[in-house]
Amino acid sequence: MVAAPYGSRLCAGQRVLPLRGGGTWQRFIDLDETWLVPVPPAVDDLLAARGYINPLTAMLMLKRWPVAGKHLVLTAASSSCASLLGQWALAMGARSVSGIIRSPQHRARLEQVGIYPILDTDRALMEKVSQHSDLVFDAVGGELANTLLSVLPGSSTLISYGLLSGRPLTQTSGSATVRKFHLREALPTLSVAAWRAAFDEIWQRLPTTSQPPAQRIALNDWREAIAAAGQPGRGGKILLDFTAG
């Protein structure tokens, strides 16, 4: 922050996430302080820059569908959001978390954080694990989601929060409950208190959560950033540094 009104809960010089307003990519922006998110001293800039979309999506879903004592399945398990879901679910008392992946290169990373990896080509294992799951967090949709739905128990719930396959989920068989989650639709119903409480917990958990390292690239080198973002197998996020040009 470079300026704050008299009586504000925040002060000039304090680091914040400038959310819930347009133009948040700008160097300077005038925002309602109600939705500004203070960044604790223990959270560095690189971590704070990754503290919004995926962490908030994961946190709100875990609050809406409690995981304590339950068996979970994640699709696109190597993605940033699924990784947060899996690690935080285990910390919140989930009995097990299994993650479906396309490439074996992600197997070791998932195992290190307690997530049981399943290749999407191993349909028999995928179906066996799904038959005993309580919650599925699906970011893929299409054929994979439909396959899971066909074997999930009736007591299970599949939460659809993405369509990486580009194809919709069509529940043609199975009796599991299907729910949809989209952060854009969840935000208007979120109270100020719930918004702040979610970030309080995110800041507590994020520093000890395993994530691929981020790559910081100066704004003037934006072409390099675009090229880096398109590299196959890229792990961490690409961050544009506005302070470096």
mmCIF file of C-alpha atoms in Angstrom:
data_model
loop_
_atom_site.group_PDB
_atom_site.id
_atom_site.type_symbol
_atom_site.label_atom_id
_atom_site.label_comp_id
_atom_site.label_asym_id
_atom_site.label_seq_id
_atom_site.Cartn_x
_atom_site.Cartn_y
_atom_site.Cartn_z
ATOM 1 C CA MET A 1 0.000 0.000 0.000
ATOM 2 C CA VAL A 2 1.188 3.511 -0.783
ATOM 3 C CA ALA A 3 -1.679 5.372 0.910
ATOM 4 C CA ALA A 4 -4.548 4.581 3.278
ATOM 5 C CA PRO A 5 -7.441 6.679 4.642
ATOM 6 C CA TYR A 6 -7.537 7.904 8.222
ATOM 7 C CA GLY A 7 -8.774 5.202 10.594
ATOM 8 C CA SER A 8 -7.976 2.371 8.189
ATOM 9 C CA ARG A 9 -7.166 -1.085 9.559
ATOM 10 C CA LEU A 10 -4.215 -1.021 7.133
ATOM 11 C CA CYS A 11 -1.323 1.389 6.757
ATOM 12 C CA ALA A 12 0.931 2.744 4.033
ATOM 13 C CA GLY A 13 3.881 0.467 3.384
ATOM 14 C CA GLN A 14 1.982 -2.689 4.291
ATOM 15 C CA ARG A 15 1.955 -5.520 1.730
ATOM 16 C CA VAL A 16 -1.503 -6.552 0.558
ATOM 17 C CA LEU A 17 -3.182 -8.559 -2.185
ATOM 18 C CA PRO A 18 -5.283 -6.011 -4.162
ATOM 19 C CA LEU A 19 -8.267 -8.247 -4.866
ATOM 20 C CA ARG A 20 -11.967 -7.959 -5.721
ATOM 21 C CA GLY A 21 -11.506 -5.054 -8.127
ATOM 22 C CA GLY A 22 -10.639 -4.418 -11.757
ATOM 23 C CA GLY A 23 -7.139 -3.725 -13.023
ATOM 24 C CA THR A 24 -5.309 -5.599 -10.294
ATOM 25 C CA TRP A 25 -2.379 -6.060 -12.710
ATOM 26 C CA GLN A 26 -1.637 -2.301 -12.656
ATOM 27 C CA ARG A 27 1.240 -0.659 -10.800
ATOM 28 C CA PHE A 28 -1.236 1.561 -8.924
ATOM 29 C CA ILE A 29 -4.928 1.028 -8.239
ATOM 30 C CA ASP A 30 -7.563 2.618 -5.989
ATOM 31 C CA LEU A 31 -9.561 -0.086 -4.183
ATOM 32 C CA ASP A 32 -12.068 -0.528 -1.389
ATOM 33 C CA GLU A 33 -9.923 -1.586 1.563
ATOM 34 C CA THR A 34 -12.650 -3.961 2.777
ATOM 35 C CA TRP A 35 -11.425 -6.708 0.453
ATOM 36 C CA LEU A 36 -7.694 -6.014 0.630
ATOM 37 C CA VAL A 37 -5.815 -8.994 2.027
ATOM 38 C CA PRO A 38 -2.856 -8.196 4.318
ATOM 39 C CA VAL A 39 0.203 -10.362 3.690
ATOM 40 C CA PRO A 40 1.929 -11.542 6.905
ATOM 41 C CA PRO A 41 5.661 -10.819 7.315
ATOM 42 C CA ALA A 42 6.404 -14.562 7.252
ATOM 43 C CA VAL A 43 5.040 -14.874 3.694
ATOM 44 C CA ASP A 44 7.479 -13.692 1.021
ATOM 45 C CA ASP A 45 6.460 -11.955 -2.202
ATOM 46 C CA LEU A 46 6.816 -15.029 -4.422
ATOM 47 C CA LEU A 47 4.537 -17.043 -2.168
ATOM 48 C CA ALA A 48 2.059 -14.198 -1.704
ATOM 49 C CA ALA A 49 1.791 -13.773 -5.486
ATOM 50 C CA ARG A 50 0.484 -17.354 -5.639
ATOM 51 C CA GLY A 51 -1.869 -16.902 -2.700
ATOM 52 C CA TYR A 52 -5.170 -16.168 -4.414
ATOM 53 C CA ILE A 53 -6.902 -18.228 -7.125
ATOM 54 C CA ASN A 54 -5.721 -21.780 -6.459
ATOM 55 C CA PRO A 55 -5.337 -21.529 -2.664
ATOM 56 C CA LEU A 56 -8.705 -19.827 -2.197
ATOM 57 C CA THR A 57 -10.424 -22.285 -4.540
ATOM 58 C CA ALA A 58 -8.937 -25.217 -2.635
ATOM 59 C CA MET A 59 -9.727 -23.753 0.783
ATOM 60 C CA LEU A 60 -13.350 -22.907 -0.024
ATOM 61 C CA MET A 61 -14.010 -26.368 -1.460
ATOM 62 C CA LEU A 62 -12.501 -28.054 1.590
ATOM 63 C CA LYS A 63 -14.728 -25.932 3.822
ATOM 64 C CA ARG A 64 -17.853 -26.646 1.775
ATOM 65 C CA TRP A 65 -17.173 -30.394 1.588
ATOM 66 C CA PRO A 66 -15.414 -31.455 4.830
ATOM 67 C CA VAL A 67 -12.828 -34.190 4.355
ATOM 68 C CA ALA A 68 -12.067 -35.474 7.859
ATOM 69 C CA GLY A 69 -12.202 -39.276 7.955
ATOM 70 C CA LYS A 70 -12.916 -39.576 4.227
ATOM 71 C CA HIS A 71 -11.215 -41.161 1.216
ATOM 72 C CA LEU A 72 -10.531 -38.688 -1.593
ATOM 73 C CA VAL A 73 -9.711 -38.930 -5.283
ATOM 74 C CA LEU A 74 -8.210 -36.034 -7.244
ATOM 75 C CA THR A 75 -8.024 -35.742 -11.012
ATOM 76 C CA ALA A 76 -5.264 -33.685 -12.663
ATOM 77 C CA ALA A 77 -3.457 -34.392 -9.409
ATOM 78 C CA SER A 78 -0.196 -32.801 -10.541
ATOM 79 C CA SER A 79 -1.855 -29.403 -11.015
ATOM 80 C CA SER A 80 -1.320 -26.593 -8.528
ATOM 81 C CA CYS A 81 -4.883 -26.576 -7.213
ATOM 82 C CA ALA A 82 -5.117 -30.356 -6.846
ATOM 83 C CA SER A 83 -1.778 -30.436 -5.047
ATOM 84 C CA LEU A 84 -3.070 -27.913 -2.524
ATOM 85 C CA LEU A 85 -6.324 -29.851 -2.164
ATOM 86 C CA GLY A 86 -4.493 -33.090 -1.470
ATOM 87 C CA GLN A 87 -1.992 -31.750 1.028
ATOM 88 C CA TRP A 88 -4.517 -29.668 2.934
ATOM 89 C CA ALA A 89 -7.080 -32.480 2.941
ATOM 90 C CA LEU A 90 -4.560 -34.772 4.629
ATOM 91 C CA ALA A 91 -3.751 -32.038 7.143
ATOM 92 C CA MET A 92 -7.485 -31.687 7.834
ATOM 93 C CA GLY A 93 -7.881 -35.383 8.630
ATOM 94 C CA ALA A 94 -8.661 -37.128 5.344
ATOM 95 C CA ARG A 95 -8.052 -40.880 5.642
ATOM 96 C CA SER A 96 -6.475 -41.113 2.199
ATOM 97 C CA VAL A 97 -5.926 -39.059 -0.951
ATOM 98 C CA SER A 98 -5.389 -40.705 -4.339
ATOM 99 C CA GLY A 99 -4.357 -38.628 -7.331
ATOM 100 C CA ILE A 100 -4.918 -39.453 -11.000
ATOM 101 C CA ILE A 101 -2.104 -38.270 -13.285
ATOM 102 C CA ARG A 102 -1.211 -38.548 -16.973
ATOM 103 C CA SER A 103 2.574 -38.757 -16.661
ATOM 104 C CA PRO A 104 4.681 -40.957 -14.351
ATOM 105 C CA GLN A 105 7.103 -38.043 -13.883
ATOM 106 C CA HIS A 106 4.749 -36.678 -11.204
ATOM 107 C CA ARG A 107 4.615 -39.901 -9.202
ATOM 108 C CA ALA A 108 7.504 -39.171 -6.808
ATOM 109 C CA ARG A 109 6.338 -35.626 -6.043
ATOM 110 C CA LEU A 110 2.861 -36.832 -5.091
ATOM 111 C CA GLU A 111 4.178 -39.686 -2.982
ATOM 112 C CA GLN A 112 6.411 -37.282 -1.052
ATOM 113 C CA VAL A 113 3.369 -35.359 0.186
ATOM 114 C CA GLY A 114 1.268 -38.439 0.967
ATOM 115 C CA ILE A 115 -0.851 -38.605 -2.196
ATOM 116 C CA TYR A 116 -1.205 -42.056 -3.800
ATOM 117 C CA PRO A 117 -0.545 -41.649 -7.553
ATOM 118 C CA ILE A 118 -2.595 -43.474 -10.193
ATOM 119 C CA LEU A 119 -1.825 -43.278 -13.913
ATOM 120 C CA ASP A 120 -4.933 -42.551 -15.961
ATOM 121 C CA THR A 121 -3.979 -45.462 -18.231
ATOM 122 C CA ASP A 122 -4.425 -47.902 -15.328
ATOM 123 C CA ARG A 123 -8.197 -48.035 -15.541
ATOM 124 C CA ALA A 124 -8.526 -51.106 -13.305
ATOM 125 C CA LEU A 125 -6.708 -49.436 -10.396
ATOM 126 C CA MET A 126 -8.508 -46.158 -10.984
ATOM 127 C CA GLU A 127 -11.888 -47.859 -10.779
ATOM 128 C CA LYS A 128 -10.905 -49.963 -7.759
ATOM 129 C CA VAL A 129 -9.842 -46.922 -5.734
ATOM 130 C CA SER A 130 -12.861 -44.886 -6.844
ATOM 131 C CA GLN A 131 -15.266 -47.598 -5.690
ATOM 132 C CA HIS A 132 -14.238 -46.846 -2.109
ATOM 133 C CA SER A 133 -13.977 -43.058 -2.295
ATOM 134 C CA ASP A 134 -16.166 -40.548 -0.496
ATOM 135 C CA LEU A 135 -15.223 -37.394 -2.402
ATOM 136 C CA VAL A 136 -13.819 -36.754 -5.857
ATOM 137 C CA PHE A 137 -12.460 -33.323 -6.772
ATOM 138 C CA ASP A 138 -12.482 -33.298 -10.571
ATOM 139 C CA ALA A 139 -10.744 -30.711 -12.744
ATOM 140 C CA VAL A 140 -10.856 -32.685 -15.997
ATOM 141 C CA GLY A 141 -14.442 -33.548 -16.914
ATOM 142 C CA GLY A 142 -15.113 -35.505 -20.089
ATOM 143 C CA GLU A 143 -14.388 -39.213 -20.364
ATOM 144 C CA LEU A 144 -12.349 -39.417 -17.158
ATOM 145 C CA ALA A 145 -15.063 -37.884 -14.994
ATOM 146 C CA ASN A 146 -17.729 -40.033 -16.628
ATOM 147 C CA THR A 147 -15.651 -43.157 -15.965
ATOM 148 C CA LEU A 148 -15.331 -42.264 -12.296
ATOM 149 C CA LEU A 149 -19.042 -41.535 -12.008
ATOM 150 C CA SER A 150 -19.885 -44.955 -13.393
ATOM 151 C CA VAL A 151 -18.138 -46.703 -10.472
ATOM 152 C CA LEU A 152 -18.493 -44.276 -7.549
ATOM 153 C CA PRO A 153 -20.691 -45.480 -4.674
ATOM 154 C CA GLY A 154 -24.031 -43.794 -4.212
ATOM 155 C CA SER A 155 -22.830 -42.188 -0.996
ATOM 156 C CA SER A 156 -19.973 -40.433 -2.805
ATOM 157 C CA THR A 157 -19.902 -36.876 -4.142
ATOM 158 C CA LEU A 158 -18.024 -35.675 -7.217
ATOM 159 C CA ILE A 159 -17.186 -31.979 -7.217
ATOM 160 C CA SER A 160 -16.550 -30.611 -10.699
ATOM 161 C CA TYR A 161 -14.359 -27.498 -10.567
ATOM 162 C CA GLY A 162 -12.685 -27.550 -13.982
ATOM 163 C CA LEU A 163 -12.839 -28.916 -17.534
ATOM 164 C CA LEU A 164 -9.228 -29.394 -18.593
ATOM 165 C CA SER A 165 -10.369 -31.946 -21.163
ATOM 166 C CA GLY A 166 -12.517 -29.331 -22.856
ATOM 167 C CA ARG A 167 -15.460 -31.718 -22.674
ATOM 168 C CA PRO A 168 -18.354 -31.551 -20.223
ATOM 169 C CA LEU A 169 -19.246 -34.148 -17.650
ATOM 170 C CA THR A 170 -22.374 -36.116 -18.574
ATOM 171 C CA GLN A 171 -23.820 -38.291 -15.841
ATOM 172 C CA THR A 172 -25.232 -41.172 -17.852
ATOM 173 C CA SER A 173 -24.667 -43.851 -15.226
ATOM 174 C CA GLY A 174 -23.947 -44.173 -11.544
ATOM 175 C CA SER A 175 -25.744 -42.806 -8.514
ATOM 176 C CA ALA A 176 -23.136 -40.539 -6.932
ATOM 177 C CA THR A 177 -24.009 -36.912 -6.258
ATOM 178 C CA VAL A 178 -22.496 -34.330 -8.617
ATOM 179 C CA ARG A 179 -21.804 -30.765 -7.521
ATOM 180 C CA LYS A 180 -20.161 -27.857 -9.333
ATOM 181 C CA PHE A 181 -17.773 -25.298 -7.884
ATOM 182 C CA HIS A 182 -16.486 -22.148 -9.545
ATOM 183 C CA LEU A 183 -14.665 -19.458 -7.607
ATOM 184 C CA ARG A 184 -16.309 -16.709 -9.641
ATOM 185 C CA GLU A 185 -19.725 -17.945 -8.555
ATOM 186 C CA ALA A 186 -18.684 -18.469 -4.929
ATOM 187 C CA LEU A 187 -17.214 -15.009 -4.319
ATOM 188 C CA PRO A 188 -20.468 -12.974 -4.423
ATOM 189 C CA THR A 189 -21.919 -15.087 -1.603
ATOM 190 C CA LEU A 190 -18.808 -14.836 0.580
ATOM 191 C CA SER A 191 -19.082 -12.512 3.570
ATOM 192 C CA VAL A 192 -16.235 -10.216 4.568
ATOM 193 C CA ALA A 193 -15.687 -12.335 7.691
ATOM 194 C CA ALA A 194 -15.539 -15.583 5.685
ATOM 195 C CA TRP A 195 -13.211 -13.962 3.124
ATOM 196 C CA ARG A 196 -10.770 -12.871 5.812
ATOM 197 C CA ALA A 197 -11.005 -16.160 7.705
ATOM 198 C CA ALA A 198 -10.178 -18.102 4.529
ATOM 199 C CA PHE A 199 -7.021 -16.079 3.973
ATOM 200 C CA ASP A 200 -6.035 -16.327 7.623
ATOM 201 C CA GLU A 201 -5.955 -20.101 7.202
ATOM 202 C CA ILE A 202 -4.308 -19.919 3.781
ATOM 203 C CA TRP A 203 -1.429 -17.874 5.212
ATOM 204 C CA GLN A 204 -1.032 -20.408 8.009
ATOM 205 C CA ARG A 205 -0.864 -23.393 5.661
ATOM 206 C CA LEU A 206 0.831 -22.063 2.529
ATOM 207 C CA PRO A 207 4.393 -21.645 3.905
ATOM 208 C CA THR A 208 4.578 -25.337 4.844
ATOM 209 C CA THR A 209 2.874 -26.606 1.679
ATOM 210 C CA SER A 210 5.054 -28.239 -0.968
ATOM 211 C CA GLN A 211 4.915 -26.429 -4.320
ATOM 212 C CA PRO A 212 7.181 -26.314 -7.382
ATOM 213 C CA PRO A 213 9.422 -23.224 -7.233
ATOM 214 C CA ALA A 214 8.148 -20.151 -9.067
ATOM 215 C CA GLN A 215 10.185 -18.449 -11.787
ATOM 216 C CA ARG A 216 10.376 -14.652 -11.592
ATOM 217 C CA ILE A 217 10.850 -12.795 -14.893
ATOM 218 C CA ALA A 218 11.124 -9.016 -15.345
ATOM 219 C CA LEU A 219 8.174 -7.317 -17.050
ATOM 220 C CA ASN A 220 10.403 -6.087 -19.883
ATOM 221 C CA ASP A 221 11.226 -9.727 -20.636
ATOM 222 C CA TRP A 222 7.582 -10.681 -21.136
ATOM 223 C CA ARG A 223 8.386 -12.579 -24.338
ATOM 224 C CA GLU A 224 10.694 -14.835 -22.340
ATOM 225 C CA ALA A 225 7.881 -15.360 -19.822
ATOM 226 C CA ILE A 226 5.451 -16.421 -22.550
ATOM 227 C CA ALA A 227 7.998 -18.851 -23.968
ATOM 228 C CA ALA A 228 8.721 -20.292 -20.523
ATOM 229 C CA ALA A 229 5.014 -20.736 -19.788
ATOM 230 C CA GLY A 230 4.625 -22.830 -22.931
ATOM 231 C CA GLN A 231 7.411 -25.282 -22.152
ATOM 232 C CA PRO A 232 6.193 -28.909 -21.787
ATOM 233 C CA GLY A 233 6.549 -30.333 -18.302
ATOM 234 C CA ARG A 234 6.936 -26.918 -16.679
ATOM 235 C CA GLY A 235 6.371 -27.305 -12.952
ATOM 236 C CA GLY A 236 6.231 -23.944 -11.191
ATOM 237 C CA LYS A 237 4.362 -20.766 -12.007
ATOM 238 C CA ILE A 238 5.827 -17.974 -14.142
ATOM 239 C CA LEU A 239 5.604 -14.612 -12.341
ATOM 240 C CA LEU A 240 6.052 -11.215 -13.996
ATOM 241 C CA ASP A 241 8.083 -8.852 -11.803
ATOM 242 C CA PHE A 242 6.768 -5.289 -12.205
ATOM 243 C CA THR A 243 9.526 -3.909 -9.974
ATOM 244 C CA ALA A 244 12.298 -5.079 -12.290
ATOM 245 C CA GLY A 245 11.295 -3.197 -15.424
#
